[in-house]
Coordinates of C-alpha atoms and ligand atoms in Angstrom, one line a residue:
M1 CA 62.2 7.1 71.2
G2 CA 61.4 5.9 67.6
K3 CA 64.1 6.8 65.1
V4 CA 66.6 9.4 66.5
T5 CA 66.9 11.2 63.1
G6 CA 63.3 10.3 62.1
F7 CA 62.1 13.8 62.1
L8 CA 64.9 14.9 60.0
E9 CA 64.6 12.3 57.4
I10 CA 60.9 11.7 57.0
D11 CA 58.2 14.0 55.8
R12 CA 54.9 14.3 57.6
R13 CA 52.3 12.3 55.8
D14 CA 48.8 12.0 56.9
R15 CA 45.6 9.9 55.9
R16 CA 43.9 11.1 52.8
Y17 CA 40.2 11.4 51.8
A18 CA 38.5 9.7 49.1
P19 CA 37.7 12.2 46.3
A20 CA 34.9 14.5 47.2
S21 CA 33.0 13.4 44.0
D22 CA 32.8 9.8 45.3
R23 CA 32.4 10.3 49.0
I24 CA 29.2 12.6 48.6
R25 CA 27.2 9.6 47.1
H26 CA 27.2 7.8 50.6
Y27 CA 27.3 8.2 54.2
R28 CA 30.3 5.8 54.8
E29 CA 33.5 6.8 56.2
F30 CA 36.0 8.0 53.5
V31 CA 39.4 8.4 55.3
I32 CA 42.0 6.3 53.6
P33 CA 44.4 4.7 56.2
L34 CA 48.2 4.8 55.8
S35 CA 49.9 1.5 55.1
E36 CA 51.5 -0.3 58.1
E37 CA 55.1 0.8 56.7
A38 CA 54.0 4.5 56.4
T39 CA 52.4 4.4 59.9
K40 CA 55.6 3.2 61.3
D41 CA 57.6 6.0 59.5
Q42 CA 55.2 8.5 60.8
A43 CA 55.7 7.2 64.3
A44 CA 59.5 7.5 63.8
R45 CA 59.1 11.1 63.4
C46 CA 58.5 11.5 67.3
M47 CA 61.4 13.3 68.9
N48 CA 60.4 11.8 72.6
C49 CA 60.7 15.4 73.8
G50 CA 62.0 15.8 77.4
I51 CA 58.8 17.7 78.1
P52 CA 56.2 16.0 76.0
Y53 CA 53.8 18.9 75.4
C54 CA 51.5 16.5 73.5
H55 CA 50.7 14.7 76.8
N56 CA 49.1 17.9 78.1
G57 CA 47.6 18.9 74.9
C58 CA 45.7 15.5 74.9
P59 CA 42.8 15.7 77.4
V60 CA 43.1 12.1 78.3
N61 CA 46.9 12.5 78.7
N62 CA 47.6 9.7 76.1
Q63 CA 51.3 8.6 76.5
I64 CA 52.0 9.5 72.9
P65 CA 55.7 9.1 72.7
D66 CA 55.6 5.7 74.4
W67 CA 53.1 4.2 71.8
N68 CA 54.9 6.1 68.9
D69 CA 58.1 4.2 69.9
L70 CA 56.2 0.9 70.2
V71 CA 54.7 1.3 66.7
Y72 CA 58.1 2.1 65.4
H73 CA 59.4 -1.0 66.7
A74 CA 56.3 -3.0 65.4
D75 CA 55.0 -4.0 68.9
W76 CA 51.5 -3.0 68.1
Q77 CA 49.9 -5.2 70.8
E78 CA 51.9 -3.5 73.5
A79 CA 50.9 -0.1 71.9
A80 CA 47.3 -1.0 72.0
L81 CA 47.7 -1.9 75.8
N82 CA 49.4 1.3 76.5
L83 CA 46.7 3.4 74.5
H84 CA 43.9 1.9 76.4
S85 CA 45.5 2.6 79.7
T86 CA 44.5 6.2 79.3
N87 CA 41.7 6.1 76.6
N88 CA 38.7 3.7 76.8
F89 CA 37.6 4.5 73.1
P90 CA 40.6 5.5 71.0
E91 CA 38.6 4.3 67.8
F92 CA 36.3 7.3 68.5
T93 CA 39.0 9.8 69.1
G94 CA 41.1 8.5 66.4
R95 CA 38.3 9.6 64.0
V96 CA 36.7 12.7 65.4
C97 CA 39.1 14.3 67.8
P98 CA 40.2 17.8 66.6
A99 CA 43.7 16.6 68.0
P100 CA 44.9 19.2 70.2
C101 CA 47.8 17.0 70.9
E102 CA 49.1 17.8 67.5
A103 CA 48.8 21.6 68.0
A104 CA 51.0 21.0 71.0
C105 CA 53.6 18.7 69.4
T106 CA 57.0 20.4 69.2
L107 CA 57.2 19.6 65.5
N108 CA 54.2 21.8 65.0
L109 CA 56.5 24.7 65.7
N110 CA 57.5 24.0 62.0
D111 CA 53.9 23.2 61.0
V112 CA 54.8 19.4 60.6
P113 CA 53.5 17.9 63.8
V114 CA 53.6 13.9 64.3
T115 CA 50.3 12.4 62.8
I116 CA 49.3 11.5 66.3
K117 CA 45.6 11.0 65.7
T118 CA 46.4 8.8 62.6
I119 CA 48.6 6.6 64.6
E120 CA 46.3 6.3 67.5
C121 CA 43.6 5.2 65.0
A122 CA 45.9 2.7 63.5
I123 CA 46.8 1.0 66.8
V124 CA 43.2 0.5 67.9
D125 CA 42.0 -0.6 64.5
R126 CA 44.8 -3.0 64.4
G127 CA 44.1 -4.2 68.0
F128 CA 40.4 -5.0 67.1
K129 CA 41.4 -6.7 63.8
E130 CA 44.0 -8.9 65.7
G131 CA 41.5 -9.8 68.5
W132 CA 43.7 -8.2 71.2
I133 CA 40.8 -5.9 72.4
K134 CA 38.5 -8.3 74.4
P135 CA 36.2 -7.9 77.3
E136 CA 37.9 -7.4 80.7
P137 CA 35.4 -8.7 83.1
T138 CA 36.3 -8.7 86.8
S139 CA 35.8 -11.5 89.2
K140 CA 35.9 -9.0 92.1
K141 CA 32.3 -7.9 93.0
T142 CA 31.7 -5.0 95.4
G143 CA 27.8 -5.5 95.7
K144 CA 27.5 -1.7 95.0
R145 CA 24.9 -0.6 92.4
I146 CA 25.5 2.5 90.3
A147 CA 23.2 4.2 87.8
V148 CA 24.8 6.2 84.9
I149 CA 22.4 8.4 83.1
G150 CA 23.2 9.3 79.6
S151 CA 25.3 6.9 77.2
G152 CA 27.5 9.5 75.4
P153 CA 31.2 9.0 75.6
A154 CA 31.3 10.4 79.2
G155 CA 28.4 8.0 80.4
M156 CA 30.1 5.0 78.5
A157 CA 33.5 5.6 79.9
A158 CA 32.2 6.0 83.5
A159 CA 30.2 3.0 83.2
Q160 CA 33.1 0.9 81.7
Q161 CA 35.5 2.0 84.4
L162 CA 32.9 1.3 87.3
A163 CA 32.0 -2.1 85.9
R164 CA 35.8 -3.1 85.7
A165 CA 36.0 -2.0 89.4
G166 CA 33.5 -4.7 90.3
H167 CA 30.4 -2.5 90.7
E168 CA 27.0 -3.4 89.2
V169 CA 26.5 -0.7 86.7
H170 CA 23.2 0.3 85.0
L171 CA 23.6 2.6 82.0
Y172 CA 20.4 4.6 81.2
E173 CA 19.6 6.2 77.8
K174 CA 16.5 8.0 76.7
N175 CA 17.1 7.2 72.9
A176 CA 16.3 3.8 71.4
K177 CA 20.2 3.3 70.9
L178 CA 23.3 4.1 73.0
G179 CA 26.1 6.4 72.2
G180 CA 24.8 9.9 72.8
L181 CA 26.1 12.5 70.1
L182 CA 28.4 9.9 68.8
R183 CA 25.4 8.0 67.6
Y184 CA 22.8 10.7 66.8
G185 CA 24.9 13.9 66.3
I186 CA 28.2 13.0 64.5
P187 CA 27.4 11.8 61.0
D188 CA 28.2 8.3 59.7
F189 CA 30.6 9.5 57.2
K190 CA 32.8 10.8 60.1
M191 CA 32.3 7.8 62.3
E192 CA 30.3 4.7 61.5
K193 CA 28.1 3.4 64.2
H194 CA 29.1 -0.3 64.2
L195 CA 32.2 1.1 66.2
I196 CA 29.9 2.1 69.0
D197 CA 28.1 -1.3 68.8
R198 CA 31.4 -3.1 69.0
R199 CA 32.3 -1.2 72.2
L200 CA 28.9 -1.7 73.7
K201 CA 29.2 -5.5 73.1
Q202 CA 32.5 -5.3 75.1
M203 CA 30.9 -3.5 77.9
E204 CA 28.0 -5.9 78.1
A205 CA 30.4 -8.7 78.4
E206 CA 32.1 -6.8 81.2
G207 CA 28.8 -6.7 83.1
V208 CA 27.3 -3.2 82.2
I209 CA 23.5 -3.4 82.1
F210 CA 21.8 -1.3 79.4
H211 CA 18.4 0.4 79.8
A212 CA 17.6 2.1 76.6
G213 CA 14.6 4.2 75.7
I214 CA 14.1 5.5 79.4
N215 CA 14.1 9.1 79.9
V216 CA 15.0 9.4 83.6
G217 CA 13.1 12.1 85.2
V218 CA 10.2 11.7 82.8
D219 CA 9.7 7.9 82.4
L220 CA 11.3 7.1 85.7
D221 CA 11.3 9.2 88.8
A222 CA 14.9 10.4 89.4
K223 CA 14.7 10.6 93.1
S224 CA 13.7 6.9 93.3
L225 CA 16.5 5.9 91.0
V226 CA 18.9 7.7 93.5
A227 CA 17.2 5.9 96.4
D228 CA 17.7 2.6 94.8
H229 CA 21.5 2.9 93.9
D230 CA 24.7 3.5 95.8
A231 CA 25.7 6.2 93.5
V232 CA 24.2 7.9 90.4
V233 CA 26.5 9.6 87.6
L234 CA 24.7 12.4 85.6
A235 CA 26.0 12.3 82.1
G236 CA 23.2 13.7 80.0
G237 CA 25.1 16.1 77.8
A238 CA 24.3 19.7 76.8
E239 CA 21.2 19.5 74.7
K240 CA 19.7 22.9 74.8
P241 CA 20.6 24.5 71.5
R242 CA 21.3 28.3 71.1
D243 CA 18.3 30.0 69.3
L244 CA 18.2 32.9 67.0
P245 CA 15.0 34.8 68.2
I246 CA 14.7 37.3 65.2
P247 CA 11.7 38.2 63.0
G248 CA 10.6 35.2 61.0
R249 CA 12.0 32.6 63.3
E250 CA 8.7 30.9 63.3
L251 CA 8.8 30.2 59.6
G252 CA 8.7 26.6 58.4
G253 CA 12.1 25.3 57.1
V254 CA 14.1 27.0 59.9
H255 CA 15.5 24.3 62.2
F256 CA 17.9 23.5 64.8
A257 CA 20.9 21.4 63.5
M258 CA 20.1 18.7 66.1
D259 CA 16.5 18.3 64.8
F260 CA 18.2 17.7 61.2
L261 CA 21.3 15.6 62.0
P262 CA 19.7 12.8 64.0
Q263 CA 17.1 12.2 61.4
Q264 CA 19.8 11.3 58.8
N265 CA 21.8 9.3 61.4
R266 CA 18.6 7.4 62.0
R267 CA 18.0 6.8 58.3
V268 CA 21.4 5.3 57.9
G269 CA 20.9 3.2 61.0
K270 CA 17.5 2.0 59.8
E271 CA 15.8 3.4 62.8
K272 CA 12.3 5.0 62.8
I273 CA 12.1 8.7 62.5
H274 CA 9.4 9.9 64.8
T275 CA 8.1 12.8 62.7
N276 CA 5.6 13.5 60.1
E277 CA 8.0 16.1 58.8
P278 CA 11.2 14.8 57.6
I279 CA 13.7 17.6 57.4
L280 CA 15.6 17.1 54.0
A281 CA 18.1 19.4 52.1
S282 CA 17.3 17.8 48.7
G283 CA 16.7 20.2 46.0
K284 CA 17.0 23.3 48.5
H285 CA 19.2 26.2 48.9
V286 CA 20.4 25.6 52.4
V287 CA 22.0 28.2 54.8
V288 CA 23.9 27.0 57.8
I289 CA 24.3 29.6 60.5
G290 CA 27.2 28.9 62.8
G291 CA 30.8 28.0 61.8
G292 CA 31.8 25.1 64.1
D293 CA 31.6 21.3 63.9
T294 CA 28.0 21.0 64.0
G295 CA 27.6 23.4 61.2
S296 CA 30.2 21.6 59.2
D297 CA 28.3 18.3 59.7
C298 CA 25.1 20.0 58.4
I299 CA 27.0 21.0 55.4
G300 CA 28.3 17.3 54.6
T301 CA 24.8 15.8 55.3
S302 CA 23.0 18.5 53.0
I303 CA 25.4 17.9 50.2
R304 CA 24.8 14.2 50.4
Q305 CA 21.0 14.7 50.4
G306 CA 21.4 16.6 47.2
A307 CA 21.2 20.2 48.2
L308 CA 21.1 22.8 45.3
S309 CA 23.5 25.0 47.2
V310 CA 25.0 25.2 50.8
T311 CA 26.1 28.5 52.3
Q312 CA 27.6 28.7 55.8
I313 CA 27.5 32.0 57.6
E314 CA 29.4 33.0 60.7
I315 CA 29.1 36.1 62.7
M316 CA 32.7 36.1 63.9
P317 CA 35.4 37.6 61.6
Q318 CA 37.4 35.2 59.4
P319 CA 40.3 33.7 61.4
P320 CA 43.9 34.0 60.0
E321 CA 45.1 31.3 57.6
K322 CA 48.0 30.7 59.9
E323 CA 48.4 31.3 63.7
N324 CA 51.3 33.1 65.3
K325 CA 53.1 30.2 66.9
Q326 CA 55.1 32.4 69.3
L327 CA 52.0 33.6 70.8
T328 CA 49.8 30.4 70.7
W329 CA 52.0 27.1 70.8
P330 CA 51.4 24.7 72.6
D331 CA 47.7 25.8 73.0
W332 CA 44.9 25.3 70.5
P333 CA 45.2 28.1 68.1
L334 CA 42.3 30.2 66.4
K335 CA 43.0 29.7 62.8
M336 CA 41.1 29.1 59.7
R337 CA 40.0 25.4 59.4
T338 CA 38.7 23.7 56.3
S339 CA 36.8 20.4 57.1
S340 CA 36.2 17.6 54.7
S341 CA 32.6 18.9 54.3
H342 CA 33.8 22.4 53.5
E343 CA 35.8 20.9 50.7
E344 CA 32.6 19.2 49.4
G345 CA 31.2 22.3 48.1
A346 CA 30.1 24.9 50.6
V347 CA 30.4 28.5 50.3
R348 CA 31.7 30.2 53.5
D349 CA 31.1 33.8 54.6
F350 CA 32.4 35.5 57.8
G351 CA 31.3 38.5 59.8
V352 CA 27.7 38.4 58.9
L353 CA 24.8 38.9 61.2
T354 CA 21.2 37.6 60.3
R355 CA 18.5 40.3 60.9
E356 CA 15.5 38.5 59.7
F357 CA 14.1 35.4 58.1
T358 CA 11.9 36.3 55.1
G359 CA 9.3 33.9 53.8
K360 CA 6.2 33.2 51.8
D361 CA 3.1 31.1 52.7
G362 CA 4.6 30.4 56.0
M363 CA 7.8 29.0 54.6
V364 CA 11.4 30.5 54.6
R365 CA 12.6 31.8 51.4
G366 CA 15.6 34.0 52.4
L367 CA 17.7 35.5 55.0
H368 CA 18.2 39.4 55.4
C369 CA 21.8 39.7 56.6
V370 CA 24.4 42.7 57.3
R371 CA 28.1 42.6 57.6
V372 CA 29.5 43.4 60.9
D373 CA 33.0 45.0 62.0
H374 CA 35.4 43.2 64.4
K375 CA 33.4 44.5 67.4
L376 CA 30.3 42.7 65.9
Q377 CA 28.7 46.0 65.1
P378 CA 26.7 46.3 61.9
I379 CA 28.3 48.1 59.0
E380 CA 25.9 50.6 57.4
G381 CA 24.9 49.9 53.8
S382 CA 26.2 46.4 53.7
D383 CA 22.8 44.7 54.0
F384 CA 22.3 41.8 51.5
E385 CA 19.8 39.0 51.0
L386 CA 20.6 35.3 50.8
K387 CA 18.2 32.7 49.3
A388 CA 17.3 29.9 51.4
D389 CA 14.6 27.1 51.5
L390 CA 16.2 25.4 54.5
V391 CA 18.0 27.2 57.3
L392 CA 19.9 25.2 60.0
L393 CA 21.0 26.8 63.1
A394 CA 24.1 25.4 64.4
M395 CA 25.2 28.1 67.0
G396 CA 26.3 25.9 69.7
F397 CA 24.6 24.6 72.9
V398 CA 23.6 26.7 76.0
S399 CA 23.4 24.2 78.7
P400 CA 21.9 20.8 79.6
L401 CA 18.1 20.5 79.5
H402 CA 16.6 21.4 82.9
E403 CA 13.1 19.9 82.4
G404 CA 12.8 16.4 83.6
L405 CA 15.9 15.0 85.2
L406 CA 17.6 18.1 86.6
H407 CA 14.4 19.7 87.9
N408 CA 13.3 16.3 89.2
L409 CA 16.4 15.9 91.2
G410 CA 16.7 19.5 92.3
V411 CA 20.5 19.5 91.7
N412 CA 22.4 22.9 91.9
L413 CA 23.2 24.7 88.5
D414 CA 26.0 27.1 87.9
Q415 CA 25.4 30.6 86.2
R416 CA 25.5 29.0 82.8
G417 CA 23.0 26.3 83.8
N418 CA 25.3 23.4 83.8
V419 CA 25.4 20.9 86.8
V420 CA 27.8 22.1 89.6
A421 CA 30.5 19.6 90.2
D422 CA 34.4 20.1 90.6
T423 CA 36.8 18.1 88.7
V424 CA 38.3 16.2 91.7
H425 CA 35.3 14.7 93.3
Y426 CA 32.8 15.3 90.5
Q427 CA 30.1 15.4 93.3
T428 CA 27.0 17.5 92.8
S429 CA 25.0 19.4 95.6
L430 CA 23.3 16.1 96.1
D431 CA 24.5 13.3 98.1
K432 CA 25.7 10.3 96.2
V433 CA 25.1 12.1 92.8
F434 CA 27.9 12.8 90.6
A435 CA 28.2 14.6 87.2
C436 CA 30.5 14.5 84.2
G437 CA 30.9 15.4 80.5
D438 CA 29.0 18.2 78.8
M439 CA 26.3 18.1 81.4
R440 CA 28.9 19.4 84.0
R441 CA 31.5 21.3 81.7
G442 CA 29.1 22.5 79.0
Q443 CA 29.4 21.7 75.2
S444 CA 32.8 20.2 74.6
L445 CA 34.5 17.5 72.8
V446 CA 34.4 13.6 72.8
V447 CA 37.9 13.5 74.3
W448 CA 36.9 15.7 77.2
A449 CA 33.8 13.6 77.9
I450 CA 36.0 10.4 78.0
R451 CA 38.4 12.1 80.3
E452 CA 35.5 13.3 82.8
G453 CA 34.0 9.9 82.5
R454 CA 37.0 8.2 83.7
Q455 CA 37.8 10.6 86.4
A456 CA 34.2 10.7 87.7
A457 CA 34.4 6.8 87.9
H458 CA 37.5 7.4 89.9
A459 CA 35.8 9.6 92.2
V460 CA 32.8 7.4 92.6
D461 CA 34.8 4.4 93.3
A462 CA 36.9 6.3 96.0
Y463 CA 33.6 7.5 97.5
L464 CA 32.0 4.1 97.6
M465 CA 35.1 2.1 98.7
G466 CA 37.3 4.6 100.6
E467 CA 40.1 3.9 98.1
T468 CA 40.4 3.1 94.4
A469 CA 42.7 1.8 91.9
L470 CA 41.0 3.4 89.0
P471 CA 43.3 5.8 87.2
R472 CA 42.4 9.5 86.9
Ligands
FAD1 C1 26.6 17.5 65.5 C2 27.8 17.3 66.4 C3 29.1 17.2 66.0 C4 30.1 17.1 66.8 N1 31.3 16.6 66.3 C5 32.4 16.4 67.2 C6 33.6 16.0 66.8 O1 33.7 15.8 65.6 N2 34.6 15.9 67.6 C7 34.5 16.0 69.0 O2 35.3 15.7 69.7 N3 33.2 16.4 69.5 C8 32.2 16.6 68.6 N4 31.0 17.0 69.0 C9 30.9 17.2 70.5 C10 30.7 15.9 71.3 O3 29.9 15.0 70.5 C11 30.3 16.0 72.7 O4 31.1 16.9 73.4 C12 30.2 14.8 73.5 O5 29.3 13.7 72.8 C13 29.7 14.9 74.9 O6 29.7 13.7 75.6 P1 28.7 13.4 76.7 O7 28.8 12.0 77.1 O8 28.9 14.4 77.8 O9 27.1 13.9 76.1 P2 26.2 13.3 74.9 O10 27.2 12.7 73.9 O11 25.5 14.5 74.7 O12 25.5 12.2 75.6 C14 24.4 12.4 76.4 C15 23.5 11.3 76.4 O13 22.5 11.4 77.6 C16 21.1 11.1 77.1 N5 20.3 11.8 78.2 C17 20.0 13.1 78.5 N6 19.2 13.2 79.5 C18 18.8 11.9 79.7 C19 17.8 11.5 80.7 N7 17.1 12.3 81.5 N8 17.7 10.1 80.7 C20 18.2 9.3 80.0 N9 19.3 9.7 79.0 C21 19.5 11.1 79.1 C22 21.2 11.7 75.7 O14 20.1 11.2 75.0 C23 22.4 11.4 75.2 O15 22.4 10.1 74.7 C24 29.9 17.2 68.3 C25 28.7 17.6 68.7 C26 27.6 17.7 67.9 C27 26.2 18.2 68.3
SF4_2 S1 42.6 11.7 71.9 FE1 42.8 13.6 70.7 S2 44.2 14.7 71.8 FE2 44.5 12.8 72.6 S3 46.1 11.6 71.3 FE3 44.1 11.2 70.4 S4 43.8 12.7 68.8 FE4 45.4 13.5 70.2

């Protein structure tokens, strides 16, 4: 373990943010890394618990106490090696993961978990800086051809693992650039996109062949693609947004979050925006409906665009400030979470149901709302109006899109509309077709997508070769 008495002697210290007044002027990342010494100190706080709950808390089962110890002893290169043995893209998770590992850390019983995510990010950033993270091409070639459809974290992880196992991997993406929601959903201020390009370069050098700008099932017949390959992995994400079909929904200025956010990411990435109607928050009163990550990203983006005001409303009651550890630890607790975007100037309101969008000349001007009790029933006499020139619907995602790829293939779907496949074989109802990530499990997290991509690669390799050395 790090330092035996580290957790007693050293206080938890985490990365800070640049001041809100500065960071809202640009779209760059604003997290200030800890110094090397401070990171080593934080790693020294790890207690190397007999049962490291953080392992289970982390969906890719990162070997956290091991690399904490390596960082404490300044063996950063071995730490980077260890980290990559379980996680293909720690530079993504080290920035955007909500860190369920930290919720599961034993020191979280006292609200001072090890700063695991920060240490993870420091290890991989150092690894790239030192030039330790290089392409790992294999000389072994199996002669098998695999198509991976969808280039989000699930598709990227599956493609990288399968190429390293010696297969010829073709990664298909309907957008102009690869990366999935990492590229077009998550704003640059949370994760800059050169990080994706750097990994894609590594994957290209390992033999992955990219096909961007091809919507499989629309531009290319999905059944022919299956016929032309030895295996196909579906990793198309969960793109169908939850709608709010109430009076006034048709008014101009009411948009899905994922119509708004990708436009800004494309602007930052100097990509063309294929619309005559740019959605911009500048000079507008913005209301974001939905309290999750997507909603929070809409806030940060609206504020950077120069919104007059940003209000976020959520139908669920306000969660408690602090969880009851006896009931929740080491699981992920429901509690009030304040993101960097919230701190930048949004007003938040909970237990609010929107009844109607009101407008003038076809454009939204406001929301008619009512407060609801803990059973989500309207409270009589609690109606109120909210001013809004732009409404962003960020209420989550229902399922993958069925039109195109999935209908074209005729693959079985579960009751929620996700592709049916278990988490051992990842095999769909169709021969040699596999599924992983949000397309299989429904809307989730980057780290779960990486896990599923890795595990699906293991399953595909075993299916094709009869055995596999790829880790699960
Ligand atoms: C705004 C927003 C913010 C988020 N923030 C976070 C966060 O901070 N932390 C976190 O952990 N998670 C976050 N998430 C969730 C996370 O991004 C997803 O869970 C994760 O990206 C899912 O990975 P995936 O590879 O399964 O799918 P995706 O990332 O959705 O990638 C699927 C890809 O498949 C492509 N595709 C689909 N169909 C086809 C087809 N027929 N042909 C070709 N290509 C196709 C899509 O264009 C897309 O690029 C956020 C999600 C959103 C929407
Ligand atoms: S990937 Fe997420 S859960 Fe796993 S160690 Fe990193 S921050 Fe923690």
